[in-house]
Structure formats: structure tokens, C-alpha cells
């Protein structure tokens, strides 16, 4: 089997203008267009979870609006040149949400939809977690607790370069039980890294149970404030609320964290809000049920 065409290789351009780049410098999709995009992303996710190896269904479905708003309305990036020096950087620290990232990158134009069909198959670059051989992926992730520290490194490098690039780190809420997250949070605040935004996928569940049962995180907003961060809380499935939060002017004195309240397994009623949705291998019947549910909730077939 030949590998899908996913390797990097195109040189970065240096003649970029606002019209070349997706994000704040370009017109983003309106509510109806973005709903179509999120619908297609969810269809891709359930299709990958119906493949021979299955996938991380629950924590991918809870990420869909977060990623679609970032890639289609907020971030400065160019799918034709993933190494664009002026690009904003997205680090998916919760790497087990990788199939949501793959589906979003596909819809954004980083690689063709046919590549998703090869997910988890021999010879494919798409596997359970992201890695940098995939266009648009900055870091290998999946070992939890590392992403925010890497985001701090990117933000410090941007400052030294005099760059206005923004950095976004998407974390799971269970991941916040890692001590390295709070070490990085302290450093980011101490250095006033206001180009850095952390986004917490606050779906309340981790692989075994609820986060508050395993190791309570609350009062989560107060904890981040105590570490010197500006804290915003939004409905993580409300694209307009996410857009507003992610496009606010930076606080000159501190980094920003957005606590996005989400539902694990969003869009698939038979696993919504359940820890068992963490990893799923959907049968043909379950795939059809999930696909029908996604289409019903987003207004039809988005192919």
C-alpha cells in the first residue's frame, strides 16, 4: 500500500499578504458556513472511529468547535505552506484528540479527504496521536502535560524574534492533574507571555471517571487566576462565544486561559457525557447511528 501524500516539503513563502492567509487577516465563514464545516469534521471523526482500529471518539467530538473556530476564524496560517514563518501556532497538548485535529486540517485544505480513509492503516501517517510528519502538526503529543511548557517556549522565542505570532495550546481537563502544567503556567505568568492562549476542553471526564472524582480541579478558574492568568469561561460548543473570546485584545500583563465547557462525545447521543466514549471502535450499525445523529443536529448531509 502506498502512503498518502502527507509529508512536508514545500518551501515557506516570504511574500505573504493578508489575502493569502486564513484567520484574522481574512474573512472567516459565517455561522451557517461554520456549522457546515463542524458537521463535516464530526462526520470524519465518526468515520475514523468506525475503522479497523477505532479512535478517541469522546474527546475528539468535544473539540470540534474549538478547532474549527481557531482554524477558520482566528489563526493566521496557510495550508499550502504549513511552515509559513508568520503563522500562528496551535499545539494540541491533549494528543488523544488527534483525529479531531486531522479532520480539521483536512477541511482547512492541508491534505485531501482520501488521506483520512487511511487512518490507522499500514503505511499511513495518521495514527492515534499527532506527529510533525503530518502537514499542519507542530509537535508530537499524547504524553499529557507537555504542551503548555512547549507553548511557553514558542512564546518566548517569538518575543526574542520580535514576532507578533500568537500561540494556542489546547489541553484536556484531566491533563491539568499533571504538575508540569502548573509549572509552565507559573513561568508564562512570570514572563507576562500575553501572546499565549491556553484553551481547556472542560468536558469533565477522563478515561476512568469524572475529573472531580479522580482528582478535583475546582475551583478551576480561581486556580488559574492565582497563577496570574486572565481567565475567560465560555460554552465550548458556541462558535460565536468562542470567536469573541479568542479575538479579544491581549492583556498586556498576562497570558490568557479559556475554560471551554464542553460535552464529551458531543453529537453522538448514545455516548454523550460518558467516560466510555473515550475510545471507541464503532460497528457498522453504530457508525450509521452516529452519522445520522450528527447530520440531524447540524442540518443534513455536509458532503
JSON list of C-alpha atoms in Angstrom, two decimals, residues 69-269:
[
{"chain": "A", "resi": 69, "resn": "UNK", "atom": "CA", "xyz": [-13.09, 28.46, 15.20]},
{"chain": "A", "resi": 70, "resn": "UNK", "atom": "CA", "xyz": [-9.31, 28.53, 15.55]},
{"chain": "A", "resi": 71, "resn": "UNK", "atom": "CA", "xyz": [-8.54, 27.34, 12.03]},
{"chain": "A", "resi": 72, "resn": "UNK", "atom": "CA", "xyz": [-11.35, 29.07, 10.15]},
{"chain": "A", "resi": 73, "resn": "UNK", "atom": "CA", "xyz": [-11.80, 32.33, 12.04]},
{"chain": "A", "resi": 74, "resn": "UNK", "atom": "CA", "xyz": [-8.85, 33.13, 14.28]},
{"chain": "A", "resi": 75, "resn": "UNK", "atom": "CA", "xyz": [-5.46, 31.70, 13.38]},
{"chain": "A", "resi": 76, "resn": "UNK", "atom": "CA", "xyz": [-3.11, 33.06, 10.75]},
{"chain": "A", "resi": 77, "resn": "UNK", "atom": "CA", "xyz": [-1.98, 30.09, 8.66]},
{"chain": "A", "resi": 78, "resn": "UNK", "atom": "CA", "xyz": [-1.56, 28.89, 5.09]},
{"chain": "A", "resi": 79, "resn": "UNK", "atom": "CA", "xyz": [-2.48, 25.26, 4.23]},
{"chain": "A", "resi": 80, "resn": "UNK", "atom": "CA", "xyz": [-0.31, 25.39, 1.11]},
{"chain": "A", "resi": 81, "resn": "UNK", "atom": "CA", "xyz": [2.75, 26.36, 3.19]},
{"chain": "A", "resi": 82, "resn": "UNK", "atom": "CA", "xyz": [2.49, 24.76, 6.66]},
{"chain": "A", "resi": 83, "resn": "UNK", "atom": "CA", "xyz": [5.91, 26.13, 7.58]},
{"chain": "A", "resi": 84, "resn": "UNK", "atom": "CA", "xyz": [4.89, 29.75, 6.99]},
{"chain": "A", "resi": 85, "resn": "UNK", "atom": "CA", "xyz": [7.18, 31.76, 9.31]},
{"chain": "A", "resi": 86, "resn": "UNK", "atom": "CA", "xyz": [4.41, 34.22, 10.20]},
{"chain": "A", "resi": 87, "resn": "UNK", "atom": "CA", "xyz": [1.89, 31.52, 11.09]},
{"chain": "A", "resi": 88, "resn": "UNK", "atom": "CA", "xyz": [0.17, 31.32, 14.44]},
{"chain": "A", "resi": 89, "resn": "UNK", "atom": "CA", "xyz": [0.91, 28.08, 16.26]},
{"chain": "A", "resi": 90, "resn": "UNK", "atom": "CA", "xyz": [-1.58, 25.51, 17.56]},
{"chain": "A", "resi": 91, "resn": "UNK", "atom": "CA", "xyz": [-0.27, 22.86, 19.95]},
{"chain": "A", "resi": 92, "resn": "UNK", "atom": "CA", "xyz": [-2.75, 20.06, 20.68]},
{"chain": "A", "resi": 93, "resn": "UNK", "atom": "CA", "xyz": [-1.44, 19.01, 24.07]},
{"chain": "A", "resi": 94, "resn": "UNK", "atom": "CA", "xyz": [-4.32, 16.54, 24.50]},
{"chain": "A", "resi": 95, "resn": "UNK", "atom": "CA", "xyz": [-2.98, 14.41, 21.68]},
{"chain": "A", "resi": 96, "resn": "UNK", "atom": "CA", "xyz": [-5.69, 11.80, 22.13]},
{"chain": "A", "resi": 97, "resn": "UNK", "atom": "CA", "xyz": [-7.94, 14.31, 20.35]},
{"chain": "A", "resi": 98, "resn": "UNK", "atom": "CA", "xyz": [-5.76, 13.87, 17.28]},
{"chain": "A", "resi": 99, "resn": "UNK", "atom": "CA", "xyz": [-8.47, 12.66, 14.93]},
{"chain": "A", "resi": 100, "resn": "UNK", "atom": "CA", "xyz": [-10.36, 15.91, 15.52]},
{"chain": "A", "resi": 101, "resn": "UNK", "atom": "CA", "xyz": [-7.22, 17.78, 14.51]},
{"chain": "A", "resi": 102, "resn": "UNK", "atom": "CA", "xyz": [-6.74, 15.56, 11.42]},
{"chain": "A", "resi": 103, "resn": "UNK", "atom": "CA", "xyz": [-10.34, 16.16, 10.33]},
{"chain": "A", "resi": 104, "resn": "UNK", "atom": "CA", "xyz": [-9.99, 19.92, 10.87]},
{"chain": "A", "resi": 105, "resn": "UNK", "atom": "CA", "xyz": [-6.71, 20.11, 8.94]},
{"chain": "A", "resi": 106, "resn": "UNK", "atom": "CA", "xyz": [-8.34, 18.17, 6.12]},
{"chain": "A", "resi": 107, "resn": "UNK", "atom": "CA", "xyz": [-11.27, 20.58, 5.95]},
{"chain": "A", "resi": 108, "resn": "UNK", "atom": "CA", "xyz": [-8.82, 23.51, 6.08]},
{"chain": "A", "resi": 109, "resn": "UNK", "atom": "CA", "xyz": [-7.03, 22.17, 3.00]},
{"chain": "A", "resi": 110, "resn": "UNK", "atom": "CA", "xyz": [-3.82, 20.70, 4.42]},
{"chain": "A", "resi": 111, "resn": "UNK", "atom": "CA", "xyz": [-4.39, 17.33, 2.75]},
{"chain": "A", "resi": 112, "resn": "UNK", "atom": "CA", "xyz": [-7.17, 15.56, 0.82]},
{"chain": "A", "resi": 113, "resn": "UNK", "atom": "CA", "xyz": [-10.07, 13.73, 2.45]},
{"chain": "A", "resi": 114, "resn": "UNK", "atom": "CA", "xyz": [-8.80, 10.48, 0.95]},
{"chain": "A", "resi": 115, "resn": "UNK", "atom": "CA", "xyz": [-5.94, 10.57, 3.45]},
{"chain": "A", "resi": 116, "resn": "UNK", "atom": "CA", "xyz": [-8.45, 10.22, 6.30]},
{"chain": "A", "resi": 117, "resn": "UNK", "atom": "CA", "xyz": [-9.59, 6.92, 4.80]},
{"chain": "A", "resi": 118, "resn": "UNK", "atom": "CA", "xyz": [-6.09, 5.58, 5.51]},
{"chain": "A", "resi": 119, "resn": "UNK", "atom": "CA", "xyz": [-6.24, 6.45, 9.21]},
{"chain": "A", "resi": 120, "resn": "UNK", "atom": "CA", "xyz": [-4.61, 3.75, 11.37]},
{"chain": "A", "resi": 121, "resn": "UNK", "atom": "CA", "xyz": [-3.81, 1.57, 8.37]},
{"chain": "A", "resi": 122, "resn": "UNK", "atom": "CA", "xyz": [-0.34, 0.28, 7.46]},
{"chain": "A", "resi": 123, "resn": "UNK", "atom": "CA", "xyz": [1.67, 2.95, 5.65]},
{"chain": "A", "resi": 124, "resn": "UNK", "atom": "CA", "xyz": [-0.48, 5.88, 6.79]},
{"chain": "A", "resi": 125, "resn": "UNK", "atom": "CA", "xyz": [0.97, 8.85, 8.65]},
{"chain": "A", "resi": 126, "resn": "UNK", "atom": "CA", "xyz": [-2.32, 9.25, 10.52]},
{"chain": "A", "resi": 127, "resn": "UNK", "atom": "CA", "xyz": [-2.39, 7.37, 13.80]},
{"chain": "A", "resi": 128, "resn": "UNK", "atom": "CA", "xyz": [-3.96, 7.74, 17.23]},
{"chain": "A", "resi": 129, "resn": "UNK", "atom": "CA", "xyz": [-1.84, 10.77, 18.17]},
{"chain": "A", "resi": 130, "resn": "UNK", "atom": "CA", "xyz": [-0.46, 13.67, 16.09]},
{"chain": "A", "resi": 131, "resn": "UNK", "atom": "CA", "xyz": [3.14, 13.95, 14.97]},
{"chain": "A", "resi": 132, "resn": "UNK", "atom": "CA", "xyz": [5.02, 16.54, 12.87]},
{"chain": "A", "resi": 133, "resn": "UNK", "atom": "CA", "xyz": [5.20, 14.47, 9.67]},
{"chain": "A", "resi": 134, "resn": "UNK", "atom": "CA", "xyz": [1.56, 15.46, 9.16]},
{"chain": "A", "resi": 135, "resn": "UNK", "atom": "CA", "xyz": [1.18, 18.88, 7.50]},
{"chain": "A", "resi": 136, "resn": "UNK", "atom": "CA", "xyz": [-0.05, 21.45, 9.98]},
{"chain": "A", "resi": 137, "resn": "UNK", "atom": "CA", "xyz": [1.03, 19.49, 13.07]},
{"chain": "A", "resi": 138, "resn": "UNK", "atom": "CA", "xyz": [3.70, 21.29, 15.09]},
{"chain": "A", "resi": 139, "resn": "UNK", "atom": "CA", "xyz": [4.60, 18.71, 17.77]},
{"chain": "A", "resi": 140, "resn": "UNK", "atom": "CA", "xyz": [4.15, 15.06, 18.66]},
{"chain": "A", "resi": 141, "resn": "UNK", "atom": "CA", "xyz": [1.69, 14.90, 21.54]},
{"chain": "A", "resi": 142, "resn": "UNK", "atom": "CA", "xyz": [-0.22, 12.40, 23.59]},
{"chain": "A", "resi": 143, "resn": "UNK", "atom": "CA", "xyz": [2.02, 12.16, 26.65]},
{"chain": "A", "resi": 144, "resn": "UNK", "atom": "CA", "xyz": [-0.02, 14.58, 28.70]},
{"chain": "A", "resi": 145, "resn": "UNK", "atom": "CA", "xyz": [1.23, 17.65, 30.49]},
{"chain": "A", "resi": 146, "resn": "UNK", "atom": "CA", "xyz": [3.87, 18.75, 27.99]},
{"chain": "A", "resi": 147, "resn": "UNK", "atom": "CA", "xyz": [2.02, 21.09, 25.64]},
{"chain": "A", "resi": 148, "resn": "UNK", "atom": "CA", "xyz": [1.82, 24.19, 27.80]},
{"chain": "A", "resi": 149, "resn": "UNK", "atom": "CA", "xyz": [5.55, 24.15, 28.52]},
{"chain": "A", "resi": 150, "resn": "UNK", "atom": "CA", "xyz": [6.23, 23.91, 24.79]},
{"chain": "A", "resi": 151, "resn": "UNK", "atom": "CA", "xyz": [3.78, 26.76, 24.23]},
{"chain": "A", "resi": 152, "resn": "UNK", "atom": "CA", "xyz": [5.80, 28.83, 26.71]},
{"chain": "A", "resi": 153, "resn": "UNK", "atom": "CA", "xyz": [8.93, 28.07, 24.68]},
{"chain": "A", "resi": 154, "resn": "UNK", "atom": "CA", "xyz": [7.28, 29.16, 21.43]},
{"chain": "A", "resi": 155, "resn": "UNK", "atom": "CA", "xyz": [6.03, 32.38, 23.08]},
{"chain": "A", "resi": 156, "resn": "UNK", "atom": "CA", "xyz": [9.48, 33.22, 24.45]},
{"chain": "A", "resi": 157, "resn": "UNK", "atom": "CA", "xyz": [11.05, 32.55, 21.05]},
{"chain": "A", "resi": 158, "resn": "UNK", "atom": "CA", "xyz": [8.51, 34.80, 19.36]},
{"chain": "A", "resi": 159, "resn": "UNK", "atom": "CA", "xyz": [9.33, 37.58, 21.80]},
{"chain": "A", "resi": 160, "resn": "UNK", "atom": "CA", "xyz": [13.04, 37.25, 21.09]},
{"chain": "A", "resi": 161, "resn": "UNK", "atom": "CA", "xyz": [12.32, 37.33, 17.35]},
{"chain": "A", "resi": 162, "resn": "UNK", "atom": "CA", "xyz": [10.10, 40.40, 17.69]},
{"chain": "A", "resi": 163, "resn": "UNK", "atom": "CA", "xyz": [7.27, 38.37, 16.14]},
{"chain": "A", "resi": 164, "resn": "UNK", "atom": "CA", "xyz": [3.56, 39.05, 16.61]},
{"chain": "A", "resi": 165, "resn": "UNK", "atom": "CA", "xyz": [2.66, 35.37, 16.17]},
{"chain": "A", "resi": 166, "resn": "UNK", "atom": "CA", "xyz": [0.11, 34.01, 18.59]},
{"chain": "A", "resi": 167, "resn": "UNK", "atom": "CA", "xyz": [0.34, 30.62, 20.27]},
{"chain": "A", "resi": 168, "resn": "UNK", "atom": "CA", "xyz": [-2.61, 28.43, 21.26]},
{"chain": "A", "resi": 169, "resn": "UNK", "atom": "CA", "xyz": [-2.33, 25.35, 23.47]},
{"chain": "A", "resi": 170, "resn": "UNK", "atom": "CA", "xyz": [-5.38, 23.06, 23.67]},
{"chain": "A", "resi": 171, "resn": "UNK", "atom": "CA", "xyz": [-5.44, 20.90, 26.80]},
{"chain": "A", "resi": 172, "resn": "UNK", "atom": "CA", "xyz": [-7.79, 18.37, 28.30]},
{"chain": "A", "resi": 173, "resn": "UNK", "atom": "CA", "xyz": [-9.13, 18.97, 31.78]},
{"chain": "A", "resi": 174, "resn": "UNK", "atom": "CA", "xyz": [-7.84, 15.65, 33.12]},
{"chain": "A", "resi": 175, "resn": "UNK", "atom": "CA", "xyz": [-4.43, 16.73, 31.86]},
{"chain": "A", "resi": 176, "resn": "UNK", "atom": "CA", "xyz": [-4.46, 19.56, 34.40]},
{"chain": "A", "resi": 177, "resn": "UNK", "atom": "CA", "xyz": [-3.74, 16.96, 37.08]},
{"chain": "A", "resi": 178, "resn": "UNK", "atom": "CA", "xyz": [-0.14, 16.92, 35.76]},
{"chain": "A", "resi": 179, "resn": "UNK", "atom": "CA", "xyz": [2.18, 19.08, 37.84]},
{"chain": "A", "resi": 180, "resn": "UNK", "atom": "CA", "xyz": [4.15, 20.17, 34.77]},
{"chain": "A", "resi": 181, "resn": "UNK", "atom": "CA", "xyz": [1.11, 22.13, 33.58]},
{"chain": "A", "resi": 182, "resn": "UNK", "atom": "CA", "xyz": [1.24, 24.36, 36.64]},
{"chain": "A", "resi": 183, "resn": "UNK", "atom": "CA", "xyz": [5.00, 24.83, 36.43]},
{"chain": "A", "resi": 184, "resn": "UNK", "atom": "CA", "xyz": [4.53, 26.08, 32.87]},
{"chain": "A", "resi": 185, "resn": "UNK", "atom": "CA", "xyz": [1.59, 28.26, 33.94]},
{"chain": "A", "resi": 186, "resn": "UNK", "atom": "CA", "xyz": [3.80, 29.90, 36.56]},
{"chain": "A", "resi": 187, "resn": "UNK", "atom": "CA", "xyz": [6.59, 30.62, 34.06]},
{"chain": "A", "resi": 188, "resn": "UNK", "atom": "CA", "xyz": [4.16, 32.04, 31.48]},
{"chain": "A", "resi": 189, "resn": "UNK", "atom": "CA", "xyz": [2.73, 34.43, 34.05]},
{"chain": "A", "resi": 190, "resn": "UNK", "atom": "CA", "xyz": [6.13, 35.44, 35.42]},
{"chain": "A", "resi": 191, "resn": "UNK", "atom": "CA", "xyz": [7.27, 36.39, 31.90]},
{"chain": "A", "resi": 192, "resn": "UNK", "atom": "CA", "xyz": [3.93, 38.04, 31.01]},
{"chain": "A", "resi": 193, "resn": "UNK", "atom": "CA", "xyz": [3.59, 35.97, 27.85]},
{"chain": "A", "resi": 194, "resn": "UNK", "atom": "CA", "xyz": [0.49, 37.69, 26.56]},
{"chain": "A", "resi": 195, "resn": "UNK", "atom": "CA", "xyz": [0.78, 36.15, 23.08]},
{"chain": "A", "resi": 196, "resn": "UNK", "atom": "CA", "xyz": [-0.04, 32.76, 24.65]},
{"chain": "A", "resi": 197, "resn": "UNK", "atom": "CA", "xyz": [-3.58, 31.44, 24.99]},
{"chain": "A", "resi": 198, "resn": "UNK", "atom": "CA", "xyz": [-4.42, 28.15, 26.66]},
{"chain": "A", "resi": 199, "resn": "UNK", "atom": "CA", "xyz": [-7.77, 26.53, 25.92]},
{"chain": "A", "resi": 200, "resn": "UNK", "atom": "CA", "xyz": [-9.14, 23.92, 28.31]},
{"chain": "A", "resi": 201, "resn": "UNK", "atom": "CA", "xyz": [-11.53, 21.32, 26.89]},
{"chain": "A", "resi": 202, "resn": "UNK", "atom": "CA", "xyz": [-13.57, 21.16, 30.10]},
{"chain": "A", "resi": 203, "resn": "UNK", "atom": "CA", "xyz": [-15.75, 18.14, 29.40]},
{"chain": "A", "resi": 204, "resn": "UNK", "atom": "CA", "xyz": [-15.48, 16.90, 32.99]},
{"chain": "A", "resi": 205, "resn": "UNK", "atom": "CA", "xyz": [-14.40, 13.37, 32.11]},
{"chain": "A", "resi": 206, "resn": "UNK", "atom": "CA", "xyz": [-11.17, 11.44, 31.79]},
{"chain": "A", "resi": 207, "resn": "UNK", "atom": "CA", "xyz": [-10.54, 7.85, 30.80]},
{"chain": "A", "resi": 208, "resn": "UNK", "atom": "CA", "xyz": [-11.79, 6.25, 34.00]},
{"chain": "A", "resi": 209, "resn": "UNK", "atom": "CA", "xyz": [-14.34, 8.64, 35.51]},
{"chain": "A", "resi": 210, "resn": "UNK", "atom": "CA", "xyz": [-15.18, 12.28, 36.15]},
{"chain": "A", "resi": 211, "resn": "UNK", "atom": "CA", "xyz": [-12.29, 14.63, 36.81]},
{"chain": "A", "resi": 212, "resn": "UNK", "atom": "CA", "xyz": [-13.82, 15.72, 40.10]},
{"chain": "A", "resi": 213, "resn": "UNK", "atom": "CA", "xyz": [-13.97, 12.08, 41.23]},
{"chain": "A", "resi": 214, "resn": "UNK", "atom": "CA", "xyz": [-10.41, 11.22, 40.22]},
{"chain": "A", "resi": 215, "resn": "UNK", "atom": "CA", "xyz": [-8.65, 14.40, 41.41]},
{"chain": "A", "resi": 216, "resn": "UNK", "atom": "CA", "xyz": [-10.76, 17.52, 41.79]},
{"chain": "A", "resi": 217, "resn": "UNK", "atom": "CA", "xyz": [-9.78, 20.59, 39.77]},
{"chain": "A", "resi": 218, "resn": "UNK", "atom": "CA", "xyz": [-12.27, 23.06, 41.15]},
{"chain": "A", "resi": 219, "resn": "UNK", "atom": "CA", "xyz": [-12.33, 25.96, 41.69]},
{"chain": "A", "resi": 220, "resn": "UNK", "atom": "CA", "xyz": [-10.57, 25.86, 38.33]},
{"chain": "A", "resi": 221, "resn": "UNK", "atom": "CA", "xyz": [-10.99, 29.50, 37.30]},
{"chain": "A", "resi": 222, "resn": "UNK", "atom": "CA", "xyz": [-9.69, 30.70, 40.66]},
{"chain": "A", "resi": 223, "resn": "UNK", "atom": "CA", "xyz": [-6.70, 28.38, 40.38]},
{"chain": "A", "resi": 224, "resn": "UNK", "atom": "CA", "xyz": [-5.66, 29.92, 37.04]},
{"chain": "A", "resi": 225, "resn": "UNK", "atom": "CA", "xyz": [-6.23, 33.43, 38.40]},
{"chain": "A", "resi": 226, "resn": "UNK", "atom": "CA", "xyz": [-3.97, 32.60, 41.34]},
{"chain": "A", "resi": 227, "resn": "UNK", "atom": "CA", "xyz": [-1.26, 31.73, 38.82]},
{"chain": "A", "resi": 228, "resn": "UNK", "atom": "CA", "xyz": [-1.62, 35.18, 37.26]},
{"chain": "A", "resi": 229, "resn": "UNK", "atom": "CA", "xyz": [-3.62, 34.35, 34.12]},
{"chain": "A", "resi": 230, "resn": "UNK", "atom": "CA", "xyz": [-6.55, 36.20, 32.61]},
{"chain": "A", "resi": 231, "resn": "UNK", "atom": "CA", "xyz": [-9.44, 33.73, 32.74]},
{"chain": "A", "resi": 232, "resn": "UNK", "atom": "CA", "xyz": [-12.41, 33.55, 30.37]},
{"chain": "A", "resi": 233, "resn": "UNK", "atom": "CA", "xyz": [-15.18, 30.94, 30.52]},
{"chain": "A", "resi": 234, "resn": "UNK", "atom": "CA", "xyz": [-17.38, 30.05, 27.54]},
{"chain": "A", "resi": 235, "resn": "UNK", "atom": "CA", "xyz": [-19.66, 27.37, 26.18]},
{"chain": "A", "resi": 236, "resn": "UNK", "atom": "CA", "xyz": [-17.17, 25.34, 24.15]},
{"chain": "A", "resi": 237, "resn": "UNK", "atom": "CA", "xyz": [-19.82, 24.40, 21.60]},
{"chain": "A", "resi": 238, "resn": "UNK", "atom": "CA", "xyz": [-20.91, 28.01, 20.96]},
{"chain": "A", "resi": 239, "resn": "UNK", "atom": "CA", "xyz": [-18.84, 29.13, 17.99]},
{"chain": "A", "resi": 240, "resn": "UNK", "atom": "CA", "xyz": [-19.75, 32.79, 18.38]},
{"chain": "A", "resi": 241, "resn": "UNK", "atom": "CA", "xyz": [-18.78, 32.84, 22.08]},
{"chain": "A", "resi": 242, "resn": "UNK", "atom": "CA", "xyz": [-15.50, 31.10, 21.25]},
{"chain": "A", "resi": 243, "resn": "UNK", "atom": "CA", "xyz": [-14.80, 33.57, 18.45]},
{"chain": "A", "resi": 244, "resn": "UNK", "atom": "CA", "xyz": [-15.41, 36.52, 20.73]},
{"chain": "A", "resi": 245, "resn": "UNK", "atom": "CA", "xyz": [-13.14, 35.12, 23.46]},
{"chain": "A", "resi": 246, "resn": "UNK", "atom": "CA", "xyz": [-10.35, 34.18, 21.05]},
{"chain": "A", "resi": 247, "resn": "UNK", "atom": "CA", "xyz": [-10.31, 37.56, 19.31]},
{"chain": "A", "resi": 248, "resn": "UNK", "atom": "CA", "xyz": [-10.23, 39.79, 22.37]},
{"chain": "A", "resi": 249, "resn": "UNK", "atom": "CA", "xyz": [-7.21, 42.09, 22.53]},
{"chain": "A", "resi": 250, "resn": "UNK", "atom": "CA", "xyz": [-4.37, 40.60, 24.52]},
{"chain": "A", "resi": 251, "resn": "UNK", "atom": "CA", "xyz": [-3.97, 41.53, 28.16]},
{"chain": "A", "resi": 252, "resn": "UNK", "atom": "CA", "xyz": [-0.62, 43.39, 28.24]},
{"chain": "A", "resi": 253, "resn": "UNK", "atom": "CA", "xyz": [0.28, 41.89, 31.61]},
{"chain": "A", "resi": 254, "resn": "UNK", "atom": "CA", "xyz": [-0.69, 38.22, 31.39]},
{"chain": "A", "resi": 255, "resn": "UNK", "atom": "CA", "xyz": [-1.39, 35.15, 29.27]},
{"chain": "A", "resi": 256, "resn": "UNK", "atom": "CA", "xyz": [-5.00, 34.09, 28.76]},
{"chain": "A", "resi": 257, "resn": "UNK", "atom": "CA", "xyz": [-6.75, 30.83, 29.52]},
{"chain": "A", "resi": 258, "resn": "UNK", "atom": "CA", "xyz": [-10.18, 30.00, 28.11]},
{"chain": "A", "resi": 259, "resn": "UNK", "atom": "CA", "xyz": [-12.12, 27.38, 30.03]},
{"chain": "A", "resi": 260, "resn": "UNK", "atom": "CA", "xyz": [-14.39, 25.92, 27.34]},
{"chain": "A", "resi": 261, "resn": "UNK", "atom": "CA", "xyz": [-17.23, 23.92, 28.86]},
{"chain": "A", "resi": 262, "resn": "UNK", "atom": "CA", "xyz": [-17.94, 21.00, 26.53]},
{"chain": "A", "resi": 263, "resn": "UNK", "atom": "CA", "xyz": [-19.65, 17.62, 26.35]},
{"chain": "A", "resi": 264, "resn": "UNK", "atom": "CA", "xyz": [-17.56, 14.52, 25.79]},
{"chain": "A", "resi": 265, "resn": "UNK", "atom": "CA", "xyz": [-18.88, 12.70, 22.73]},
{"chain": "A", "resi": 266, "resn": "UNK", "atom": "CA", "xyz": [-20.84, 15.76, 21.58]},
{"chain": "A", "resi": 267, "resn": "UNK", "atom": "CA", "xyz": [-23.09, 14.92, 18.64]},
{"chain": "A", "resi": 268, "resn": "UNK", "atom": "CA", "xyz": [-23.36, 11.17, 19.30]},
{"chain": "A", "resi": 269, "resn": "UNK", "atom": "CA", "xyz": [-26.24, 10.78, 21.77]}
]
